[in-house]
Amino acid sequence: MIGKVFTPEKWRHAEFFYHTGVMSLLLLAVVCLLFLCIFLLYVKSHKGRSLAIFGGMLLMCGVVYLVGNSYYGAYYTYMPDVQPNIRDRERAFIGYKYYDGATMTAYTHIQNIAGIEKLGIYEAKPVEREIEYLGYAYGSVYFKVGAQQYYLRTTPEFQENATAKLIGVQYHLKASAAGFKQLGFFSETNNFLTKVVLPMSEKSVVYEQKDGKMSKDFTVNQNEWAANK
Protein backbone atom coordinates (compact mmCIF):
# COMPACT_ATOMS: atom_id res chain seq x y z
CA MET A 1 0.00 0.00 0.00
CA ILE A 2 1.21 3.47 -0.85
CA GLY A 3 0.66 4.64 2.73
CA LYS A 4 3.15 2.09 4.03
CA VAL A 5 5.80 2.76 1.38
CA PHE A 6 5.48 6.50 0.77
CA THR A 7 4.99 9.55 2.92
CA PRO A 8 3.56 12.54 1.03
CA GLU A 9 7.04 14.05 0.95
CA LYS A 10 8.63 10.87 -0.41
CA TRP A 11 5.89 10.63 -3.07
CA ARG A 12 6.63 14.21 -4.13
CA HIS A 13 10.35 13.41 -4.34
CA ALA A 14 9.62 10.25 -6.35
CA GLU A 15 7.57 12.25 -8.84
CA PHE A 16 10.41 14.75 -9.19
CA PHE A 17 12.97 11.99 -9.63
CA TYR A 18 11.12 10.13 -12.40
CA HIS A 19 9.55 13.03 -14.27
CA THR A 20 12.34 15.60 -13.95
CA GLY A 21 15.48 13.94 -12.62
CA VAL A 22 15.53 10.92 -14.91
CA MET A 23 14.81 13.03 -17.99
CA SER A 24 17.65 15.37 -17.00
CA LEU A 25 19.99 12.44 -16.45
CA LEU A 26 19.04 11.02 -19.83
CA LEU A 27 19.74 14.34 -21.53
CA LEU A 28 23.11 14.62 -19.76
CA ALA A 29 23.99 11.04 -20.73
CA VAL A 30 23.21 11.74 -24.39
CA VAL A 31 25.42 14.84 -24.31
CA CYS A 32 28.24 12.87 -22.69
CA LEU A 33 27.97 10.14 -25.32
CA LEU A 34 28.02 12.75 -28.06
CA PHE A 35 31.19 14.33 -26.71
CA LEU A 36 32.79 10.92 -26.21
CA CYS A 37 32.19 10.13 -29.86
CA ILE A 38 33.59 13.50 -30.93
CA PHE A 39 36.77 13.06 -28.88
CA LEU A 40 37.24 9.49 -30.05
CA LEU A 41 36.85 10.36 -33.71
CA TYR A 42 38.21 13.86 -34.11
CA VAL A 43 40.38 14.96 -31.17
CA LYS A 44 43.98 13.79 -31.06
CA SER A 45 45.50 15.65 -28.09
CA HIS A 46 44.42 15.29 -24.43
CA LYS A 47 42.08 12.52 -25.51
CA GLY A 48 42.64 10.38 -22.40
CA ARG A 49 41.72 13.15 -19.96
CA SER A 50 38.63 14.13 -21.93
CA LEU A 51 37.48 10.54 -22.18
CA ALA A 52 37.92 10.13 -18.43
CA ILE A 53 35.85 13.24 -17.70
CA PHE A 54 32.92 12.42 -19.95
CA GLY A 55 33.12 8.71 -19.18
CA GLY A 56 33.00 9.54 -15.48
CA MET A 57 29.97 11.78 -15.99
CA LEU A 58 28.25 9.03 -17.92
CA LEU A 59 28.99 6.56 -15.14
CA MET A 60 27.70 9.06 -12.57
CA CYS A 61 24.39 9.33 -14.45
CA GLY A 62 24.00 5.57 -14.32
CA VAL A 63 24.82 5.37 -10.61
CA VAL A 64 22.40 8.19 -9.71
CA TYR A 65 19.62 6.48 -11.66
CA LEU A 66 20.25 3.07 -10.09
CA VAL A 67 20.34 4.49 -6.56
CA GLY A 68 17.22 6.60 -7.10
CA ASN A 69 15.32 3.80 -8.79
CA SER A 70 16.21 1.45 -5.93
CA TYR A 71 14.80 3.94 -3.41
CA TYR A 72 11.74 5.14 -5.34
CA GLY A 73 11.06 2.08 -7.51
CA ALA A 74 7.70 1.29 -5.88
CA TYR A 75 6.37 4.54 -7.38
CA TYR A 76 5.50 2.81 -10.65
CA THR A 77 3.56 0.14 -8.76
CA TYR A 78 1.04 2.73 -7.57
CA MET A 79 1.28 5.55 -10.10
CA PRO A 80 -1.10 3.98 -12.70
CA ASP A 81 -3.88 3.94 -10.09
CA VAL A 82 -3.54 7.64 -9.30
CA GLN A 83 -6.08 8.88 -11.83
CA PRO A 84 -8.11 12.09 -12.24
CA ASN A 85 -10.93 10.57 -10.18
CA ILE A 86 -8.77 10.90 -7.05
CA ARG A 87 -6.30 13.68 -7.93
CA ASP A 88 -6.48 17.03 -9.71
CA ARG A 89 -2.96 17.14 -11.20
CA GLU A 90 -0.08 15.16 -12.62
CA ARG A 91 3.64 15.72 -12.48
CA ALA A 92 5.25 17.30 -15.55
CA PHE A 93 8.91 17.92 -16.36
CA ILE A 94 8.60 21.31 -14.68
CA GLY A 95 6.04 21.52 -11.88
CA TYR A 96 2.53 20.11 -12.08
CA LYS A 97 -0.05 20.06 -14.84
CA TYR A 98 -3.65 20.41 -13.64
CA TYR A 99 -6.35 18.37 -15.35
CA ASP A 100 -8.94 20.35 -17.27
CA GLY A 101 -12.64 20.18 -16.55
CA ALA A 102 -13.39 17.84 -19.45
CA THR A 103 -10.87 15.30 -18.20
CA MET A 104 -12.18 15.47 -14.64
CA THR A 105 -15.75 14.98 -15.87
CA ALA A 106 -14.77 12.06 -18.10
CA TYR A 107 -13.24 10.24 -15.15
CA THR A 108 -16.39 10.43 -13.02
CA HIS A 109 -17.53 7.15 -14.59
CA ILE A 110 -14.20 5.29 -14.34
CA GLN A 111 -14.71 2.47 -11.83
CA ASN A 112 -11.18 2.32 -10.42
CA ILE A 113 -12.26 0.69 -7.16
CA ALA A 114 -9.54 -1.98 -7.06
CA GLY A 115 -6.85 0.58 -7.81
CA ILE A 116 -8.00 3.01 -5.13
CA GLU A 117 -8.15 0.28 -2.53
CA LYS A 118 -4.66 -0.88 -3.50
CA LEU A 119 -3.32 2.57 -2.64
CA GLY A 120 -4.39 2.11 0.96
CA ILE A 121 -4.77 5.82 1.74
CA TYR A 122 -8.56 5.88 1.34
CA GLU A 123 -11.31 4.26 3.36
CA ALA A 124 -14.59 3.23 1.73
CA LYS A 125 -17.96 4.41 3.00
CA PRO A 126 -21.21 2.99 1.61
CA VAL A 127 -23.49 5.27 -0.39
CA GLU A 128 -26.85 4.71 -2.03
CA ARG A 129 -29.48 6.58 -3.97
CA GLU A 130 -33.07 5.68 -4.66
CA ILE A 131 -34.13 5.43 -8.28
CA GLU A 132 -37.38 5.03 -10.16
CA TYR A 133 -37.25 1.59 -11.74
CA LEU A 134 -38.75 1.49 -15.24
CA GLY A 135 -38.10 -2.12 -16.17
CA TYR A 136 -35.60 -4.53 -17.69
CA ALA A 137 -35.02 -5.09 -21.42
CA TYR A 138 -32.23 -5.87 -23.89
CA GLY A 139 -29.90 -6.89 -21.08
CA SER A 140 -30.21 -3.50 -19.41
CA VAL A 141 -31.88 -1.95 -16.38
CA TYR A 142 -33.94 1.15 -17.22
CA PHE A 143 -34.48 3.72 -14.49
CA LYS A 144 -34.68 7.40 -13.65
CA VAL A 145 -32.40 9.47 -11.44
CA GLY A 146 -34.14 12.75 -10.83
CA ALA A 147 -35.74 13.78 -14.12
CA GLN A 148 -33.27 11.96 -16.35
CA GLN A 149 -33.90 8.50 -17.77
CA TYR A 150 -31.01 5.99 -18.08
CA TYR A 151 -30.17 2.44 -19.03
CA LEU A 152 -27.35 0.35 -17.61
CA ARG A 153 -26.11 -2.99 -18.92
CA THR A 154 -25.93 -4.99 -15.72
CA THR A 155 -27.57 -7.82 -13.85
CA PRO A 156 -29.53 -6.29 -10.97
CA GLU A 157 -29.85 -7.84 -7.55
CA PHE A 158 -33.46 -8.49 -6.55
CA GLN A 159 -34.24 -8.46 -2.84
CA GLU A 160 -37.37 -8.94 -0.77
CA ASN A 161 -38.80 -5.77 0.75
CA ALA A 162 -36.15 -3.63 -0.94
CA THR A 163 -36.49 -0.29 -2.68
CA ALA A 164 -35.00 0.38 -6.09
CA LYS A 165 -31.62 2.00 -5.56
CA LEU A 166 -28.04 2.36 -6.67
CA ILE A 167 -25.49 0.97 -4.23
CA GLY A 168 -21.89 2.06 -4.19
CA VAL A 169 -18.98 3.41 -2.23
CA GLN A 170 -17.35 6.77 -1.74
CA TYR A 171 -13.72 6.97 -0.67
CA HIS A 172 -12.45 9.33 2.01
CA LEU A 173 -8.80 10.17 2.57
CA LYS A 174 -7.62 8.61 5.81
CA ALA A 175 -6.50 10.94 8.59
CA SER A 176 -3.11 9.25 8.54
CA ALA A 177 -2.74 10.21 4.86
CA ALA A 178 -4.01 13.79 5.14
CA GLY A 179 -0.70 15.11 3.81
CA PHE A 180 -1.50 13.76 0.36
CA LYS A 181 -4.21 16.42 0.05
CA GLN A 182 -1.42 18.98 -0.40
CA LEU A 183 -0.36 17.05 -3.51
CA GLY A 184 -3.81 17.32 -5.07
CA PHE A 185 -5.36 14.09 -3.80
CA PHE A 186 -9.07 14.52 -3.09
CA SER A 187 -10.31 14.29 0.46
CA GLU A 188 -13.50 12.71 -0.93
CA THR A 189 -13.98 10.90 -4.23
CA ASN A 190 -16.99 10.53 -6.47
CA ASN A 191 -19.48 7.77 -5.81
CA PHE A 192 -18.51 4.46 -7.40
CA LEU A 193 -21.34 2.13 -8.38
CA THR A 194 -21.11 -1.48 -7.19
CA LYS A 195 -24.62 -2.82 -7.86
CA VAL A 196 -28.26 -2.04 -8.57
CA VAL A 197 -30.77 -3.35 -6.03
CA LEU A 198 -34.41 -3.82 -7.04
CA PRO A 199 -37.50 -5.10 -5.20
CA MET A 200 -38.35 -8.74 -5.85
CA SER A 201 -41.94 -7.71 -6.54
CA GLU A 202 -40.81 -5.91 -9.72
CA LYS A 203 -38.65 -8.69 -11.14
CA SER A 204 -41.04 -9.31 -14.01
CA VAL A 205 -41.37 -5.66 -15.07
CA VAL A 206 -40.35 -5.20 -18.71
CA TYR A 207 -39.29 -1.78 -19.95
CA GLU A 208 -41.39 -0.15 -22.66
CA GLN A 209 -40.46 3.15 -24.24
CA LYS A 210 -43.11 5.81 -23.78
CA ASP A 211 -43.62 9.26 -25.30
CA GLY A 212 -40.51 8.83 -27.43
CA LYS A 213 -38.23 9.49 -24.47
CA MET A 214 -34.65 8.37 -25.06
CA SER A 215 -32.58 6.87 -22.28
CA LYS A 216 -28.95 7.85 -21.76
CA ASP A 217 -26.22 5.30 -21.21
CA PHE A 218 -25.60 5.50 -17.47
CA THR A 219 -22.06 4.18 -17.85
CA VAL A 220 -20.90 7.42 -19.47
CA ASN A 221 -23.55 9.81 -18.16
CA GLN A 222 -23.58 9.26 -14.43
CA ASN A 223 -22.38 12.66 -13.25
CA GLU A 224 -25.48 13.29 -11.14
CA TRP A 225 -24.93 10.05 -9.22
CA ALA A 226 -21.14 10.03 -9.27
CA ALA A 227 -20.79 13.60 -8.05
CA ASN A 228 -23.31 12.85 -5.29
CA LYS A 229 -25.51 15.80 -6.22
PDB file of C-alpha atoms in Angstrom:
ATOM      1  CA  MET A   1       0.000   0.000   0.000  1.00  0.00           C
ATOM      2  CA  ILE A   2       1.206   3.469  -0.854  1.00  0.00           C
ATOM      3  CA  GLY A   3       0.660   4.644   2.727  1.00  0.00           C
ATOM      4  CA  LYS A   4       3.153   2.089   4.032  1.00  0.00           C
ATOM      5  CA  VAL A   5       5.801   2.758   1.382  1.00  0.00           C
ATOM      6  CA  PHE A   6       5.479   6.501   0.771  1.00  0.00           C
ATOM      7  CA  THR A   7       4.987   9.549   2.920  1.00  0.00           C
ATOM      8  CA  PRO A   8       3.555  12.540   1.030  1.00  0.00           C
ATOM      9  CA  GLU A   9       7.041  14.047   0.954  1.00  0.00           C
ATOM     10  CA  LYS A  10       8.626  10.873  -0.410  1.00  0.00           C
ATOM     11  CA  TRP A  11       5.891  10.633  -3.066  1.00  0.00           C
ATOM     12  CA  ARG A  12       6.631  14.208  -4.135  1.00  0.00           C
ATOM     13  CA  HIS A  13      10.347  13.413  -4.335  1.00  0.00           C
ATOM     14  CA  ALA A  14       9.620  10.248  -6.349  1.00  0.00           C
ATOM     15  CA  GLU A  15       7.572  12.249  -8.844  1.00  0.00           C
ATOM     16  CA  PHE A  16      10.408  14.751  -9.189  1.00  0.00           C
ATOM     17  CA  PHE A  17      12.969  11.992  -9.629  1.00  0.00           C
ATOM     18  CA  TYR A  18      11.122  10.134 -12.401  1.00  0.00           C
ATOM     19  CA  HIS A  19       9.547  13.034 -14.269  1.00  0.00           C
ATOM     20  CA  THR A  20      12.338  15.603 -13.949  1.00  0.00           C
ATOM     21  CA  GLY A  21      15.476  13.939 -12.618  1.00  0.00           C
ATOM     22  CA  VAL A  22      15.526  10.917 -14.914  1.00  0.00           C
ATOM     23  CA  MET A  23      14.810  13.031 -17.989  1.00  0.00           C
ATOM     24  CA  SER A  24      17.645  15.370 -17.004  1.00  0.00           C
ATOM     25  CA  LEU A  25      19.988  12.436 -16.449  1.00  0.00           C
ATOM     26  CA  LEU A  26      19.040  11.017 -19.832  1.00  0.00           C
ATOM     27  CA  LEU A  27      19.744  14.335 -21.533  1.00  0.00           C
ATOM     28  CA  LEU A  28      23.106  14.622 -19.759  1.00  0.00           C
ATOM     29  CA  ALA A  29      23.985  11.040 -20.726  1.00  0.00           C
ATOM     30  CA  VAL A  30      23.210  11.743 -24.392  1.00  0.00           C
ATOM     31  CA  VAL A  31      25.420  14.843 -24.307  1.00  0.00           C
ATOM     32  CA  CYS A  32      28.245  12.868 -22.694  1.00  0.00           C
ATOM     33  CA  LEU A  33      27.970  10.142 -25.319  1.00  0.00           C
ATOM     34  CA  LEU A  34      28.019  12.747 -28.063  1.00  0.00           C
ATOM     35  CA  PHE A  35      31.192  14.331 -26.710  1.00  0.00           C
ATOM     36  CA  LEU A  36      32.793  10.923 -26.208  1.00  0.00           C
ATOM     37  CA  CYS A  37      32.186  10.127 -29.861  1.00  0.00           C
ATOM     38  CA  ILE A  38      33.587  13.497 -30.934  1.00  0.00           C
ATOM     39  CA  PHE A  39      36.766  13.060 -28.885  1.00  0.00           C
ATOM     40  CA  LEU A  40      37.239   9.489 -30.045  1.00  0.00           C
ATOM     41  CA  LEU A  41      36.847  10.359 -33.714  1.00  0.00           C
ATOM     42  CA  TYR A  42      38.206  13.860 -34.114  1.00  0.00           C
ATOM     43  CA  VAL A  43      40.379  14.959 -31.165  1.00  0.00           C
ATOM     44  CA  LYS A  44      43.980  13.793 -31.059  1.00  0.00           C
ATOM     45  CA  SER A  45      45.502  15.648 -28.087  1.00  0.00           C
ATOM     46  CA  HIS A  46      44.425  15.290 -24.430  1.00  0.00           C
ATOM     47  CA  LYS A  47      42.078  12.516 -25.512  1.00  0.00           C
ATOM     48  CA  GLY A  48      42.641  10.381 -22.397  1.00  0.00           C
ATOM     49  CA  ARG A  49      41.720  13.146 -19.959  1.00  0.00           C
ATOM     50  CA  SER A  50      38.627  14.133 -21.926  1.00  0.00           C
ATOM     51  CA  LEU A  51      37.483  10.538 -22.182  1.00  0.00           C
ATOM     52  CA  ALA A  52      37.917  10.126 -18.432  1.00  0.00           C
ATOM     53  CA  ILE A  53      35.852  13.245 -17.699  1.00  0.00           C
ATOM     54  CA  PHE A  54      32.922  12.417 -19.954  1.00  0.00           C
ATOM     55  CA  GLY A  55      33.117   8.710 -19.184  1.00  0.00           C
ATOM     56  CA  GLY A  56      32.996   9.539 -15.478  1.00  0.00           C
ATOM     57  CA  MET A  57      29.968  11.784 -15.986  1.00  0.00           C
ATOM     58  CA  LEU A  58      28.245   9.028 -17.917  1.00  0.00           C
ATOM     59  CA  LEU A  59      28.987   6.564 -15.137  1.00  0.00           C
ATOM     60  CA  MET A  60      27.704   9.060 -12.572  1.00  0.00           C
ATOM     61  CA  CYS A  61      24.388   9.334 -14.450  1.00  0.00           C
ATOM     62  CA  GLY A  62      24.003   5.570 -14.322  1.00  0.00           C
ATOM     63  CA  VAL A  63      24.818   5.373 -10.614  1.00  0.00           C
ATOM     64  CA  VAL A  64      22.398   8.187  -9.714  1.00  0.00           C
ATOM     65  CA  TYR A  65      19.621   6.480 -11.664  1.00  0.00           C
ATOM     66  CA  LEU A  66      20.246   3.073 -10.094  1.00  0.00           C
ATOM     67  CA  VAL A  67      20.335   4.487  -6.564  1.00  0.00           C
ATOM     68  CA  GLY A  68      17.220   6.603  -7.105  1.00  0.00           C
ATOM     69  CA  ASN A  69      15.321   3.795  -8.787  1.00  0.00           C
ATOM     70  CA  SER A  70      16.213   1.452  -5.934  1.00  0.00           C
ATOM     71  CA  TYR A  71      14.804   3.940  -3.409  1.00  0.00           C
ATOM     72  CA  TYR A  72      11.739   5.142  -5.338  1.00  0.00           C
ATOM     73  CA  GLY A  73      11.059   2.080  -7.508  1.00  0.00           C
ATOM     74  CA  ALA A  74       7.696   1.292  -5.879  1.00  0.00           C
ATOM     75  CA  TYR A  75       6.374   4.537  -7.382  1.00  0.00           C
ATOM     76  CA  TYR A  76       5.502   2.811 -10.645  1.00  0.00           C
ATOM     77  CA  THR A  77       3.558   0.144  -8.759  1.00  0.00           C
ATOM     78  CA  TYR A  78       1.044   2.727  -7.572  1.00  0.00           C
ATOM     79  CA  MET A  79       1.283   5.554 -10.099  1.00  0.00           C
ATOM     80  CA  PRO A  80      -1.097   3.979 -12.700  1.00  0.00           C
ATOM     81  CA  ASP A  81      -3.880   3.940 -10.092  1.00  0.00           C
ATOM     82  CA  VAL A  82      -3.538   7.644  -9.303  1.00  0.00           C
ATOM     83  CA  GLN A  83      -6.078   8.884 -11.831  1.00  0.00           C
ATOM     84  CA  PRO A  84      -8.109  12.090 -12.241  1.00  0.00           C
ATOM     85  CA  ASN A  85     -10.932  10.573 -10.184  1.00  0.00           C
ATOM     86  CA  ILE A  86      -8.768  10.904  -7.048  1.00  0.00           C
ATOM     87  CA  ARG A  87      -6.303  13.678  -7.932  1.00  0.00           C
ATOM     88  CA  ASP A  88      -6.483  17.032  -9.713  1.00  0.00           C
ATOM     89  CA  ARG A  89      -2.961  17.141 -11.203  1.00  0.00           C
ATOM     90  CA  GLU A  90      -0.079  15.157 -12.619  1.00  0.00           C
ATOM     91  CA  ARG A  91       3.644  15.724 -12.480  1.00  0.00           C
ATOM     92  CA  ALA A  92       5.253  17.295 -15.546  1.00  0.00           C
ATOM     93  CA  PHE A  93       8.912  17.922 -16.359  1.00  0.00           C
ATOM     94  CA  ILE A  94       8.599  21.309 -14.677  1.00  0.00           C
ATOM     95  CA  GLY A  95       6.045  21.520 -11.884  1.00  0.00           C
ATOM     96  CA  TYR A  96       2.530  20.113 -12.080  1.00  0.00           C
ATOM     97  CA  LYS A  97      -0.049  20.055 -14.838  1.00  0.00           C
ATOM     98  CA  TYR A  98      -3.647  20.413 -13.643  1.00  0.00           C
ATOM     99  CA  TYR A  99      -6.348  18.374 -15.352  1.00  0.00           C
ATOM    100  CA  ASP A 100      -8.943  20.348 -17.274  1.00  0.00           C
ATOM    101  CA  GLY A 101     -12.644  20.180 -16.546  1.00  0.00           C
ATOM    102  CA  ALA A 102     -13.393  17.842 -19.445  1.00  0.00           C
ATOM    103  CA  THR A 103     -10.865  15.300 -18.196  1.00  0.00           C
ATOM    104  CA  MET A 104     -12.178  15.466 -14.642  1.00  0.00           C
ATOM    105  CA  THR A 105     -15.750  14.976 -15.870  1.00  0.00           C
ATOM    106  CA  ALA A 106     -14.773  12.062 -18.096  1.00  0.00           C
ATOM    107  CA  TYR A 107     -13.244  10.238 -15.151  1.00  0.00           C
ATOM    108  CA  THR A 108     -16.387  10.432 -13.017  1.00  0.00           C
ATOM    109  CA  HIS A 109     -17.530   7.149 -14.586  1.00  0.00           C
ATOM    110  CA  ILE A 110     -14.199   5.291 -14.337  1.00  0.00           C
ATOM    111  CA  GLN A 111     -14.710   2.473 -11.829  1.00  0.00           C
ATOM    112  CA  ASN A 112     -11.177   2.316 -10.416  1.00  0.00           C
ATOM    113  CA  ILE A 113     -12.258   0.690  -7.158  1.00  0.00           C
ATOM    114  CA  ALA A 114      -9.541  -1.977  -7.056  1.00  0.00           C
ATOM    115  CA  GLY A 115      -6.846   0.579  -7.807  1.00  0.00           C
ATOM    116  CA  ILE A 116      -8.004   3.010  -5.135  1.00  0.00           C
ATOM    117  CA  GLU A 117      -8.154   0.278  -2.525  1.00  0.00           C
ATOM    118  CA  LYS A 118      -4.659  -0.877  -3.501  1.00  0.00           C
ATOM    119  CA  LEU A 119      -3.316   2.570  -2.642  1.00  0.00           C
ATOM    120  CA  GLY A 120      -4.389   2.111   0.961  1.00  0.00           C
ATOM    121  CA  ILE A 121      -4.767   5.819   1.740  1.00  0.00           C
ATOM    122  CA  TYR A 122      -8.557   5.880   1.345  1.00  0.00           C
ATOM    123  CA  GLU A 123     -11.313   4.260   3.356  1.00  0.00           C
ATOM    124  CA  ALA A 124     -14.586   3.233   1.732  1.00  0.00           C
ATOM    125  CA  LYS A 125     -17.960   4.410   2.998  1.00  0.00           C
ATOM    126  CA  PRO A 126     -21.213   2.989   1.605  1.00  0.00           C
ATOM    127  CA  VAL A 127     -23.494   5.270  -0.394  1.00  0.00           C
ATOM    128  CA  GLU A 128     -26.850   4.706  -2.028  1.00  0.00           C
ATOM    129  CA  ARG A 129     -29.485   6.577  -3.972  1.00  0.00           C
ATOM    130  CA  GLU A 130     -33.069   5.684  -4.656  1.00  0.00           C
ATOM    131  CA  ILE A 131     -34.126   5.428  -8.281  1.00  0.00           C
ATOM    132  CA  GLU A 132     -37.375   5.031 -10.159  1.00  0.00           C
ATOM    133  CA  TYR A 133     -37.253   1.590 -11.743  1.00  0.00           C
ATOM    134  CA  LEU A 134     -38.748   1.491 -15.243  1.00  0.00           C
ATOM    135  CA  GLY A 135     -38.102  -2.122 -16.169  1.00  0.00           C
ATOM    136  CA  TYR A 136     -35.598  -4.535 -17.692  1.00  0.00           C
ATOM    137  CA  ALA A 137     -35.017  -5.088 -21.423  1.00  0.00           C
ATOM    138  CA  TYR A 138     -32.230  -5.865 -23.892  1.00  0.00           C
ATOM    139  CA  GLY A 139     -29.896  -6.894 -21.078  1.00  0.00           C
ATOM    140  CA  SER A 140     -30.208  -3.502 -19.406  1.00  0.00           C
ATOM    141  CA  VAL A 141     -31.879  -1.946 -16.384  1.00  0.00           C
ATOM    142  CA  TYR A 142     -33.936   1.151 -17.219  1.00  0.00           C
ATOM    143  CA  PHE A 143     -34.476   3.720 -14.494  1.00  0.00           C
ATOM    144  CA  LYS A 144     -34.679   7.403 -13.651  1.00  0.00           C
ATOM    145  CA  VAL A 145     -32.397   9.474 -11.442  1.00  0.00           C
ATOM    146  CA  GLY A 146     -34.139  12.753 -10.833  1.00  0.00           C
ATOM    147  CA  ALA A 147     -35.738  13.775 -14.119  1.00  0.00           C
ATOM    148  CA  GLN A 148     -33.266  11.962 -16.354  1.00  0.00           C
ATOM    149  CA  GLN A 149     -33.899   8.496 -17.765  1.00  0.00           C
ATOM    150  CA  TYR A 150     -31.007   5.991 -18.083  1.00  0.00           C
ATOM    151  CA  TYR A 151     -30.169   2.443 -19.034  1.00  0.00           C
ATOM    152  CA  LEU A 152     -27.348   0.348 -17.613  1.00  0.00           C
ATOM    153  CA  ARG A 153     -26.111  -2.985 -18.920  1.00  0.00           C
ATOM    154  CA  THR A 154     -25.929  -4.986 -15.717  1.00  0.00           C
ATOM    155  CA  THR A 155     -27.574  -7.824 -13.846  1.00  0.00           C
ATOM    156  CA  PRO A 156     -29.530  -6.289 -10.972  1.00  0.00           C
ATOM    157  CA  GLU A 157     -29.852  -7.844  -7.546  1.00  0.00           C
ATOM    158  CA  PHE A 158     -33.465  -8.487  -6.553  1.00  0.00           C
ATOM    159  CA  GLN A 159     -34.237  -8.455  -2.839  1.00  0.00           C
ATOM    160  CA  GLU A 160     -37.366  -8.944  -0.774  1.00  0.00           C
ATOM    161  CA  ASN A 161     -38.803  -5.766   0.752  1.00  0.00           C
ATOM    162  CA  ALA A 162     -36.146  -3.629  -0.944  1.00  0.00           C
ATOM    163  CA  THR A 163     -36.487  -0.290  -2.680  1.00  0.00           C
ATOM    164  CA  ALA A 164     -34.998   0.382  -6.092  1.00  0.00           C
ATOM    165  CA  LYS A 165     -31.620   2.005  -5.562  1.00  0.00           C
ATOM    166  CA  LEU A 166     -28.042   2.358  -6.670  1.00  0.00           C
ATOM    167  CA  ILE A 167     -25.493   0.965  -4.227  1.00  0.00           C
ATOM    168  CA  GLY A 168     -21.887   2.059  -4.192  1.00  0.00           C
ATOM    169  CA  VAL A 169     -18.976   3.411  -2.231  1.00  0.00           C
ATOM    170  CA  GLN A 170     -17.346   6.774  -1.743  1.00  0.00           C
ATOM    171  CA  TYR A 171     -13.715   6.971  -0.669  1.00  0.00           C
ATOM    172  CA  HIS A 172     -12.453   9.328   2.014  1.00  0.00           C
ATOM    173  CA  LEU A 173      -8.803  10.172   2.567  1.00  0.00           C
ATOM    174  CA  LYS A 174      -7.619   8.613   5.811  1.00  0.00           C
ATOM    175  CA  ALA A 175      -6.503  10.938   8.594  1.00  0.00           C
ATOM    176  CA  SER A 176      -3.106   9.247   8.537  1.00  0.00           C
ATOM    177  CA  ALA A 177      -2.745  10.209   4.858  1.00  0.00           C
ATOM    178  CA  ALA A 178      -4.009  13.788   5.139  1.00  0.00           C
ATOM    179  CA  GLY A 179      -0.705  15.114   3.814  1.00  0.00           C
ATOM    180  CA  PHE A 180      -1.501  13.756   0.355  1.00  0.00           C
ATOM    181  CA  LYS A 181      -4.209  16.419   0.047  1.00  0.00           C
ATOM    182  CA  GLN A 182      -1.422  18.982  -0.399  1.00  0.00           C
ATOM    183  CA  LEU A 183      -0.360  17.052  -3.505  1.00  0.00           C
ATOM    184  CA  GLY A 184      -3.811  17.316  -5.070  1.00  0.00           C
ATOM    185  CA  PHE A 185      -5.359  14.091  -3.802  1.00  0.00           C
ATOM    186  CA  PHE A 186      -9.073  14.516  -3.094  1.00  0.00           C
ATOM    187  CA  SER A 187     -10.309  14.287   0.464  1.00  0.00           C
ATOM    188  CA  GLU A 188     -13.496  12.710  -0.931  1.00  0.00           C
ATOM    189  CA  THR A 189     -13.978  10.905  -4.229  1.00  0.00           C
ATOM    190  CA  ASN A 190     -16.990  10.526  -6.467  1.00  0.00           C
ATOM    191  CA  ASN A 191     -19.477   7.765  -5.807  1.00  0.00           C
ATOM    192  CA  PHE A 192     -18.509   4.457  -7.398  1.00  0.00           C
ATOM    193  CA  LEU A 193     -21.344   2.127  -8.376  1.00  0.00           C
ATOM    194  CA  THR A 194     -21.110  -1.482  -7.192  1.00  0.00           C
ATOM    195  CA  LYS A 195     -24.618  -2.824  -7.859  1.00  0.00           C
ATOM    196  CA  VAL A 196     -28.257  -2.042  -8.569  1.00  0.00           C
ATOM    197  CA  VAL A 197     -30.769  -3.349  -6.035  1.00  0.00           C
ATOM    198  CA  LEU A 198     -34.414  -3.820  -7.035  1.00  0.00           C
ATOM    199  CA  PRO A 199     -37.497  -5.101  -5.201  1.00  0.00           C
ATOM    200  CA  MET A 200     -38.349  -8.742  -5.849  1.00  0.00           C
ATOM    201  CA  SER A 201     -41.940  -7.711  -6.542  1.00  0.00           C
ATOM    202  CA  GLU A 202     -40.808  -5.908  -9.723  1.00  0.00           C
ATOM    203  CA  LYS A 203     -38.646  -8.690 -11.137  1.00  0.00           C
ATOM    204  CA  SER A 204     -41.042  -9.314 -14.012  1.00  0.00           C
ATOM    205  CA  VAL A 205     -41.367  -5.656 -15.070  1.00  0.00           C
ATOM    206  CA  VAL A 206     -40.346  -5.202 -18.706  1.00  0.00           C
ATOM    207  CA  TYR A 207     -39.288  -1.782 -19.951  1.00  0.00           C
ATOM    208  CA  GLU A 208     -41.392  -0.148 -22.659  1.00  0.00           C
ATOM    209  CA  GLN A 209     -40.460   3.146 -24.244  1.00  0.00           C
ATOM    210  CA  LYS A 210     -43.112   5.815 -23.781  1.00  0.00           C
ATOM    211  CA  ASP A 211     -43.621   9.264 -25.298  1.00  0.00           C
ATOM    212  CA  GLY A 212     -40.506   8.830 -27.434  1.00  0.00           C
ATOM    213  CA  LYS A 213     -38.225   9.485 -24.470  1.00  0.00           C
ATOM    214  CA  MET A 214     -34.653   8.375 -25.060  1.00  0.00           C
ATOM    215  CA  SER A 215     -32.578   6.872 -22.285  1.00  0.00           C
ATOM    216  CA  LYS A 216     -28.953   7.853 -21.756  1.00  0.00           C
ATOM    217  CA  ASP A 217     -26.224   5.297 -21.210  1.00  0.00           C
ATOM    218  CA  PHE A 218     -25.600   5.503 -17.473  1.00  0.00           C
ATOM    219  CA  THR A 219     -22.055   4.179 -17.851  1.00  0.00           C
ATOM    220  CA  VAL A 220     -20.898   7.415 -19.468  1.00  0.00           C
ATOM    221  CA  ASN A 221     -23.554   9.810 -18.155  1.00  0.00           C
ATOM    222  CA  GLN A 222     -23.585   9.260 -14.429  1.00  0.00           C
ATOM    223  CA  ASN A 223     -22.384  12.661 -13.250  1.00  0.00           C
ATOM    224  CA  GLU A 224     -25.477  13.287 -11.144  1.00  0.00           C
ATOM    225  CA  TRP A 225     -24.932  10.053  -9.218  1.00  0.00           C
ATOM    226  CA  ALA A 226     -21.136  10.034  -9.269  1.00  0.00           C
ATOM    227  CA  ALA A 227     -20.790  13.596  -8.049  1.00  0.00           C
ATOM    228  CA  ASN A 228     -23.314  12.855  -5.294  1.00  0.00           C
ATOM    229  CA  LYS A 229     -25.513  15.801  -6.217  1.00  0.00           C
TER     230      LYS A 229
END
